[in-house]
Amino acid sequence: RAQPINLLPPISWPGPISFTPDDDWLVFPWGDDRFGGGKQVFFYPFNKARPSVLHVLPKEPELRPHYFLPDGDRIVATTAGGELWLCDVSGDEPGAQMIWRNPAGQMSGSPPGPNGRFLLVNGFMELTAWVIPIDGSEPLFLGETEGCLGGLAMDPERNRVAVSGGFIKPDMSDDPIIRIHDLDNGEMRVLEAEGERGFYGLNFLPDNRLLSHGSEGLLLWDLNSGKYQSLSKREFLFAFDLDAQRRFFVIDTPEGATLWDLQEGTERILPIASDHLLSLAISPDANFVVAGLDGGKILVLPLDSEDPHMLMGHDRSVAAVWVSPASDEIRSVSDDGTVF
């Protein structure tokens, strides 16, 4: 009578499935080339891969989850009407509450900084940026962005916010810009880069540096001088994460998930295809990467390996993944409302 576990997507057609004597593994052949399976035998780590349901998000209102807060106990979600919600997913009585409504309607956002005190959101159609305190304090309006779906990042060390646009409008500036807002004194600084398409994401780094990425490539900024170094001119997409030391950067690209060593300036393309990839996380200890896919599957890749293993259980897209500070627990949330 317990909730069944979805082991394979519907298109898969395995051969006879059996358990090993200790019940820890499922073993099955998959020999139908019509579906790309090839002639293979799969060993599925049943107990290791079987998730436990941490919480189920309320069905009303219809919430779309986006990301975990740093503590892993709360999830940021939105509604189609522009409401911003915080959902508790652990404790005796997990709850959900609306903390803000965007007057412009739909919005996009970026994961919060390490302290988790603020949320950063962009208007989807109205090109505006906001800082939303999660304690219910008055939101801070940062003005219009240069285009929509741009990057947002917070620097908890210096109390600054960086804002950029991802798609430049014809009637705005010719070059993509990044605005740095000092929340202590209200001052704003503008950084300008060459190009036409802007940035999808921003990250503050140690030593007063900033990482920006998008169609223009991967740029490393020195905020003392305002100058930047181009690490790559390839396109970089929306899903990304940093380890606890902010040295290793994992990001989605059309060539596949890519790991950057920002100290050495080197990259490694991981065996995680970009197709259907929606969320990425690197463990705080930089030992493994977790990728959430749109079919409900999760890939976990130890970084000393080229062979990711699969976690399954969600029925729909995996909107966000989270790794605990000790790097010993993975949590995930799906558009089906389940939190594992």
Short mmCIF file of C-alpha atoms in Angstrom, two decimals:
data_model
loop_
_atom_site.label_atom_id
_atom_site.label_comp_id
_atom_site.label_asym_id
_atom_site.label_seq_id
_atom_site.Cartn_x
_atom_site.Cartn_y
_atom_site.Cartn_z
CA ARG A 1 0.00 0.00 0.00
CA ALA A 2 3.03 2.29 0.12
CA GLN A 3 3.71 4.80 -2.66
CA PRO A 4 5.19 2.95 -5.66
CA ILE A 5 8.57 3.98 -7.01
CA ASN A 6 8.97 4.81 -10.70
CA LEU A 7 12.19 3.08 -11.77
CA LEU A 8 12.18 3.77 -15.50
CA PRO A 9 10.53 6.24 -17.85
CA PRO A 10 7.51 4.88 -19.73
CA ILE A 11 9.39 4.47 -23.03
CA SER A 12 11.78 1.94 -21.47
CA TRP A 13 11.03 -1.74 -21.96
CA PRO A 14 13.35 -3.87 -19.83
CA GLY A 15 13.60 -7.63 -19.76
CA PRO A 16 12.76 -9.75 -16.69
CA ILE A 17 13.64 -7.93 -13.48
CA SER A 18 15.02 -9.74 -10.45
CA PHE A 19 16.37 -8.85 -7.01
CA THR A 20 19.77 -9.90 -5.74
CA PRO A 21 19.50 -12.23 -2.71
CA ASP A 22 20.15 -9.37 -0.27
CA ASP A 23 17.38 -7.22 -1.89
CA ASP A 24 19.81 -4.33 -2.33
CA TRP A 25 19.90 -4.40 -6.14
CA LEU A 26 17.53 -4.79 -9.04
CA VAL A 27 19.02 -6.43 -12.13
CA PHE A 28 17.47 -6.26 -15.59
CA PRO A 29 18.52 -6.56 -19.23
CA TRP A 30 17.58 -3.94 -21.75
CA GLY A 31 17.98 -5.15 -25.28
CA ASP A 32 15.56 -3.17 -27.45
CA ASP A 33 17.59 -1.00 -29.84
CA ARG A 34 14.44 0.77 -31.03
CA PHE A 35 14.51 2.93 -27.90
CA GLY A 36 18.25 3.47 -27.75
CA GLY A 37 18.81 0.97 -24.97
CA GLY A 38 21.26 -1.25 -26.77
CA LYS A 39 22.14 -4.67 -25.40
CA GLN A 40 22.97 -3.88 -21.79
CA VAL A 41 22.41 -5.19 -18.28
CA PHE A 42 21.55 -2.67 -15.58
CA PHE A 43 22.24 -3.01 -11.87
CA TYR A 44 19.96 -0.61 -10.03
CA PRO A 45 20.97 0.16 -6.38
CA PHE A 46 17.47 -0.11 -5.01
CA ASN A 47 18.01 0.83 -1.37
CA LYS A 48 20.59 3.50 -2.11
CA ALA A 49 18.53 5.15 -4.81
CA ARG A 50 15.13 4.84 -3.17
CA PRO A 51 14.15 8.32 -1.94
CA SER A 52 12.10 9.15 1.11
CA VAL A 53 9.36 11.77 0.77
CA LEU A 54 10.26 14.75 2.91
CA HIS A 55 7.18 16.82 2.07
CA VAL A 56 4.49 17.41 -0.54
CA LEU A 57 3.83 21.03 -1.49
CA PRO A 58 0.21 22.19 -1.15
CA LYS A 59 -1.88 21.87 -4.30
CA GLU A 60 -3.58 25.24 -3.77
CA PRO A 61 -2.35 27.67 -4.84
CA GLU A 62 -0.54 26.00 -7.71
CA LEU A 63 3.08 26.59 -6.74
CA ARG A 64 6.05 26.30 -9.04
CA PRO A 65 9.19 25.53 -7.01
CA HIS A 66 12.44 27.26 -8.00
CA TYR A 67 15.21 26.63 -5.47
CA PHE A 68 16.09 25.72 -1.89
CA LEU A 69 17.26 28.26 0.64
CA PRO A 70 20.77 27.55 2.00
CA ASP A 71 19.40 25.70 5.05
CA GLY A 72 17.64 23.17 2.80
CA ASP A 73 14.50 23.38 4.95
CA ARG A 74 12.68 25.96 2.82
CA ILE A 75 11.82 26.25 -0.84
CA VAL A 76 11.14 29.38 -2.86
CA ALA A 77 8.12 29.02 -5.16
CA THR A 78 6.02 31.32 -7.34
CA THR A 79 2.56 31.33 -8.85
CA ALA A 80 1.46 32.32 -12.35
CA GLY A 81 -0.02 35.49 -10.85
CA GLY A 82 3.34 36.77 -9.59
CA GLU A 83 3.12 35.66 -5.96
CA LEU A 84 6.34 34.74 -4.15
CA TRP A 85 6.03 31.95 -1.56
CA LEU A 86 8.26 30.35 1.05
CA CYS A 87 7.48 26.70 1.74
CA ASP A 88 8.75 24.90 4.84
CA VAL A 89 9.59 21.31 3.97
CA SER A 90 10.73 19.89 7.31
CA GLY A 91 9.51 19.94 10.88
CA ASP A 92 6.31 18.66 12.47
CA GLU A 93 3.92 20.88 10.51
CA PRO A 94 5.53 22.25 7.34
CA GLY A 95 3.70 25.29 6.05
CA ALA A 96 3.70 27.73 3.16
CA GLN A 97 3.21 31.47 3.13
CA MET A 98 3.15 34.22 0.53
CA ILE A 99 5.77 36.88 1.30
CA TRP A 100 5.40 39.19 -1.70
CA ARG A 101 3.37 39.83 -4.83
CA ASN A 102 5.05 41.29 -7.88
CA PRO A 103 2.86 44.14 -9.14
CA ALA A 104 4.02 43.35 -12.69
CA GLY A 105 2.93 39.71 -12.60
CA GLN A 106 5.23 36.82 -13.50
CA MET A 107 8.84 36.88 -12.36
CA SER A 108 12.13 35.05 -12.53
CA GLY A 109 14.73 34.91 -9.82
CA SER A 110 18.15 33.75 -8.67
CA PRO A 111 19.18 31.54 -5.77
CA PRO A 112 19.80 33.51 -2.56
CA GLY A 113 23.25 34.18 -1.18
CA PRO A 114 24.86 32.03 1.51
CA ASN A 115 23.10 33.79 4.38
CA GLY A 116 19.65 33.23 2.84
CA ARG A 117 18.22 36.49 4.20
CA PHE A 118 17.11 37.96 0.88
CA LEU A 119 15.53 36.82 -2.36
CA LEU A 120 16.40 38.46 -5.66
CA VAL A 121 13.73 38.61 -8.36
CA ASN A 122 13.32 40.03 -11.85
CA GLY A 123 10.06 41.02 -13.44
CA PHE A 124 9.35 38.76 -16.41
CA MET A 125 7.65 41.28 -18.70
CA GLU A 126 8.21 44.50 -16.77
CA LEU A 127 12.00 44.66 -16.62
CA THR A 128 12.42 45.45 -12.95
CA ALA A 129 14.65 44.02 -10.21
CA TRP A 130 13.82 43.66 -6.50
CA VAL A 131 15.49 42.57 -3.27
CA ILE A 132 12.91 40.80 -1.08
CA PRO A 133 13.81 40.27 2.62
CA ILE A 134 12.42 36.93 3.80
CA ASP A 135 11.67 38.36 7.25
CA GLY A 136 8.84 40.46 5.80
CA SER A 137 10.72 43.77 5.74
CA GLU A 138 10.07 46.34 3.03
CA PRO A 139 11.29 45.20 -0.43
CA LEU A 140 14.02 47.22 -2.10
CA PHE A 141 13.41 48.28 -5.71
CA LEU A 142 16.57 48.27 -7.83
CA GLY A 143 15.11 49.82 -10.96
CA GLU A 144 14.88 48.50 -14.50
CA THR A 145 17.21 45.88 -15.94
CA GLU A 146 18.79 46.00 -19.39
CA GLY A 147 16.60 43.27 -20.87
CA CYS A 148 14.88 40.40 -19.08
CA LEU A 149 15.85 37.07 -17.50
CA GLY A 150 19.17 38.52 -16.44
CA GLY A 151 21.59 37.72 -13.66
CA LEU A 152 21.13 38.65 -10.01
CA ALA A 153 23.57 38.00 -7.19
CA MET A 154 24.18 39.13 -3.63
CA ASP A 155 27.53 39.65 -1.92
CA PRO A 156 26.91 38.95 1.80
CA GLU A 157 30.42 40.06 2.73
CA ARG A 158 30.03 43.63 1.44
CA ASN A 159 26.22 43.94 1.36
CA ARG A 160 26.07 44.48 -2.39
CA VAL A 161 23.76 43.31 -5.16
CA ALA A 162 24.73 42.83 -8.80
CA VAL A 163 22.05 43.09 -11.51
CA SER A 164 22.31 42.47 -15.25
CA GLY A 165 20.05 41.82 -18.22
CA GLY A 166 20.08 38.66 -20.28
CA PHE A 167 18.51 39.92 -23.49
CA ILE A 168 19.19 43.48 -24.57
CA LYS A 169 16.28 45.49 -25.93
CA PRO A 170 16.92 47.58 -29.07
CA ASP A 171 16.00 50.83 -27.34
CA MET A 172 18.41 50.25 -24.46
CA SER A 173 22.19 50.53 -24.34
CA ASP A 174 24.23 48.91 -27.09
CA ASP A 175 26.53 47.07 -24.71
CA PRO A 176 25.60 44.74 -21.84
CA ILE A 177 26.10 46.26 -18.44
CA ILE A 178 26.20 45.07 -14.84
CA ARG A 179 25.02 47.36 -12.07
CA ILE A 180 26.52 46.96 -8.58
CA HIS A 181 24.25 48.36 -5.85
CA ASP A 182 25.74 49.11 -2.43
CA LEU A 183 22.88 48.48 0.00
CA ASP A 184 24.60 50.37 2.84
CA ASN A 185 25.00 53.75 1.16
CA GLY A 186 22.68 53.47 -1.85
CA GLU A 187 25.46 54.06 -4.37
CA MET A 188 25.48 52.32 -7.76
CA ARG A 189 28.39 51.39 -9.99
CA VAL A 190 28.15 50.34 -13.65
CA LEU A 191 30.39 47.75 -15.31
CA GLU A 192 30.32 47.54 -19.11
CA ALA A 193 31.32 44.67 -21.38
CA GLU A 194 31.52 44.25 -25.12
CA GLY A 195 28.80 42.23 -26.83
CA GLU A 196 25.11 42.27 -27.57
CA ARG A 197 23.29 39.63 -25.52
CA GLY A 198 23.98 40.34 -21.86
CA PHE A 199 24.27 37.86 -19.00
CA TYR A 200 22.10 35.07 -17.62
CA GLY A 201 23.90 34.75 -14.29
CA LEU A 202 26.26 36.46 -11.84
CA ASN A 203 28.28 35.22 -8.86
CA PHE A 204 30.41 37.14 -6.36
CA LEU A 205 33.77 35.48 -5.68
CA PRO A 206 36.48 35.98 -3.03
CA ASP A 207 39.03 38.76 -3.44
CA ASN A 208 36.44 41.26 -4.71
CA ARG A 209 35.78 39.44 -7.98
CA LEU A 210 32.61 38.76 -9.96
CA LEU A 211 31.79 35.96 -12.39
CA SER A 212 29.30 36.64 -15.21
CA HIS A 213 28.03 34.23 -17.84
CA GLY A 214 25.64 34.07 -20.76
CA SER A 215 25.72 34.24 -24.55
CA GLU A 216 28.79 36.47 -24.35
CA GLY A 217 30.80 33.73 -22.64
CA LEU A 218 32.29 33.40 -19.16
CA LEU A 219 33.85 36.61 -17.81
CA LEU A 220 35.85 37.07 -14.61
CA TRP A 221 35.70 40.65 -13.29
CA ASP A 222 38.13 42.42 -10.99
CA LEU A 223 35.84 44.76 -9.06
CA ASN A 224 38.76 46.86 -7.86
CA SER A 225 39.63 47.93 -11.40
CA GLY A 226 36.33 47.24 -13.20
CA LYS A 227 38.16 45.22 -15.85
CA TYR A 228 37.39 41.67 -16.88
CA GLN A 229 39.11 38.58 -18.26
CA SER A 230 37.34 36.34 -20.77
CA LEU A 231 37.66 32.72 -19.64
CA SER A 232 35.60 31.37 -22.53
CA LYS A 233 33.55 32.71 -25.43
CA ARG A 234 31.20 29.71 -25.52
CA GLU A 235 27.56 30.12 -24.52
CA PHE A 236 26.68 29.38 -20.90
CA LEU A 237 23.13 28.62 -19.80
CA PHE A 238 20.95 29.10 -16.74
CA ALA A 239 21.68 26.26 -14.29
CA PHE A 240 24.85 26.80 -12.23
CA ASP A 241 26.37 26.48 -8.75
CA LEU A 242 29.56 27.06 -6.74
CA ASP A 243 31.21 24.93 -4.05
CA ALA A 244 31.63 26.24 -0.50
CA GLN A 245 35.05 27.76 -1.20
CA ARG A 246 33.75 29.37 -4.43
CA ARG A 247 36.62 27.84 -6.39
CA PHE A 248 34.75 25.28 -8.49
CA PHE A 249 31.90 26.40 -10.71
CA VAL A 250 29.52 23.97 -12.42
CA ILE A 251 27.28 25.27 -15.21
CA ASP A 252 25.09 24.05 -18.03
CA THR A 253 26.32 24.61 -21.60
CA PRO A 254 25.13 23.34 -25.00
CA GLU A 255 28.10 20.93 -24.91
CA GLY A 256 26.98 19.50 -21.56
CA ALA A 257 27.43 20.36 -17.89
CA THR A 258 30.87 21.91 -17.41
CA LEU A 259 33.08 22.19 -14.34
CA TRP A 260 35.41 25.19 -14.07
CA ASP A 261 38.36 25.44 -11.71
CA LEU A 262 38.36 29.22 -11.26
CA GLN A 263 41.72 29.17 -9.50
CA GLU A 264 43.49 27.36 -12.34
CA GLY A 265 41.27 28.74 -15.12
CA THR A 266 40.58 25.27 -16.53
CA GLU A 267 37.37 23.55 -17.62
CA ARG A 268 36.10 19.97 -17.81
CA ILE A 269 33.00 18.91 -19.71
CA LEU A 270 31.11 16.41 -17.58
CA PRO A 271 29.21 13.34 -18.87
CA ILE A 272 25.86 15.05 -18.19
CA ALA A 273 24.12 16.11 -21.39
CA SER A 274 22.54 19.54 -21.56
CA ASP A 275 19.31 18.13 -23.03
CA HIS A 276 16.57 18.16 -20.38
CA LEU A 277 18.91 19.52 -17.66
CA LEU A 278 17.06 21.96 -15.37
CA SER A 279 19.00 22.24 -12.10
CA LEU A 280 22.59 21.78 -10.95
CA ALA A 281 24.41 21.66 -7.63
CA ILE A 282 27.98 20.93 -6.64
CA SER A 283 28.63 19.51 -3.19
CA PRO A 284 30.17 22.00 -0.75
CA ASP A 285 33.28 19.80 -0.53
CA ALA A 286 33.53 19.79 -4.37
CA ASN A 287 33.48 15.99 -4.54
CA PHE A 288 30.35 15.44 -6.65
CA VAL A 289 27.79 17.17 -8.87
CA VAL A 290 24.00 16.67 -8.82
CA ALA A 291 21.84 17.36 -11.89
CA GLY A 292 18.03 17.48 -11.99
CA LEU A 293 16.38 16.55 -15.29
CA ASP A 294 13.00 17.29 -16.79
CA GLY A 295 11.87 13.64 -16.75
CA GLY A 296 11.97 13.36 -12.96
CA LYS A 297 15.44 11.82 -12.84
CA ILE A 298 18.50 12.98 -10.89
CA LEU A 299 22.09 12.25 -11.90
CA VAL A 300 24.88 12.16 -9.30
CA LEU A 301 28.44 12.30 -10.64
CA PRO A 302 31.45 11.79 -8.32
CA LEU A 303 34.09 14.11 -9.74
CA ASP A 304 36.72 11.36 -9.68
CA SER A 305 34.53 9.39 -12.10
CA GLU A 306 33.06 9.61 -15.60
CA ASP A 307 30.02 7.46 -14.75
CA PRO A 308 27.06 9.22 -13.08
CA HIS A 309 24.49 7.13 -11.23
CA MET A 310 20.79 7.81 -11.32
CA LEU A 311 18.25 8.60 -8.60
CA MET A 312 14.60 8.29 -9.52
CA GLY A 313 11.20 8.80 -7.96
CA HIS A 314 9.83 12.14 -9.14
CA ASP A 315 7.12 12.06 -11.79
CA ARG A 316 7.85 15.46 -13.35
CA SER A 317 10.72 17.90 -13.86
CA VAL A 318 13.26 18.30 -11.05
CA ALA A 319 13.14 22.03 -10.42
CA ALA A 320 15.89 22.26 -7.80
CA VAL A 321 18.48 20.14 -6.02
CA TRP A 322 20.32 20.85 -2.77
CA VAL A 323 23.35 19.31 -1.07
CA SER A 324 23.81 19.59 2.70
CA PRO A 325 26.77 21.57 4.12
CA ALA A 326 28.38 18.27 5.19
CA SER A 327 27.93 16.93 1.62
CA ASP A 328 26.16 13.84 2.99
CA GLU A 329 22.54 14.46 1.95
CA ILE A 330 20.78 15.40 -1.28
CA ARG A 331 17.33 16.99 -1.42
CA SER A 332 15.26 17.61 -4.51
CA VAL A 333 11.94 19.22 -5.40
CA SER A 334 9.89 18.56 -8.50
CA ASP A 335 7.09 20.27 -10.39
CA ASP A 336 4.96 17.33 -9.21
CA GLY A 337 5.08 18.92 -5.72
CA THR A 338 7.14 16.24 -4.00
CA VAL A 339 10.25 17.01 -1.97
CA PHE A 340 12.70 14.11 -1.51
#
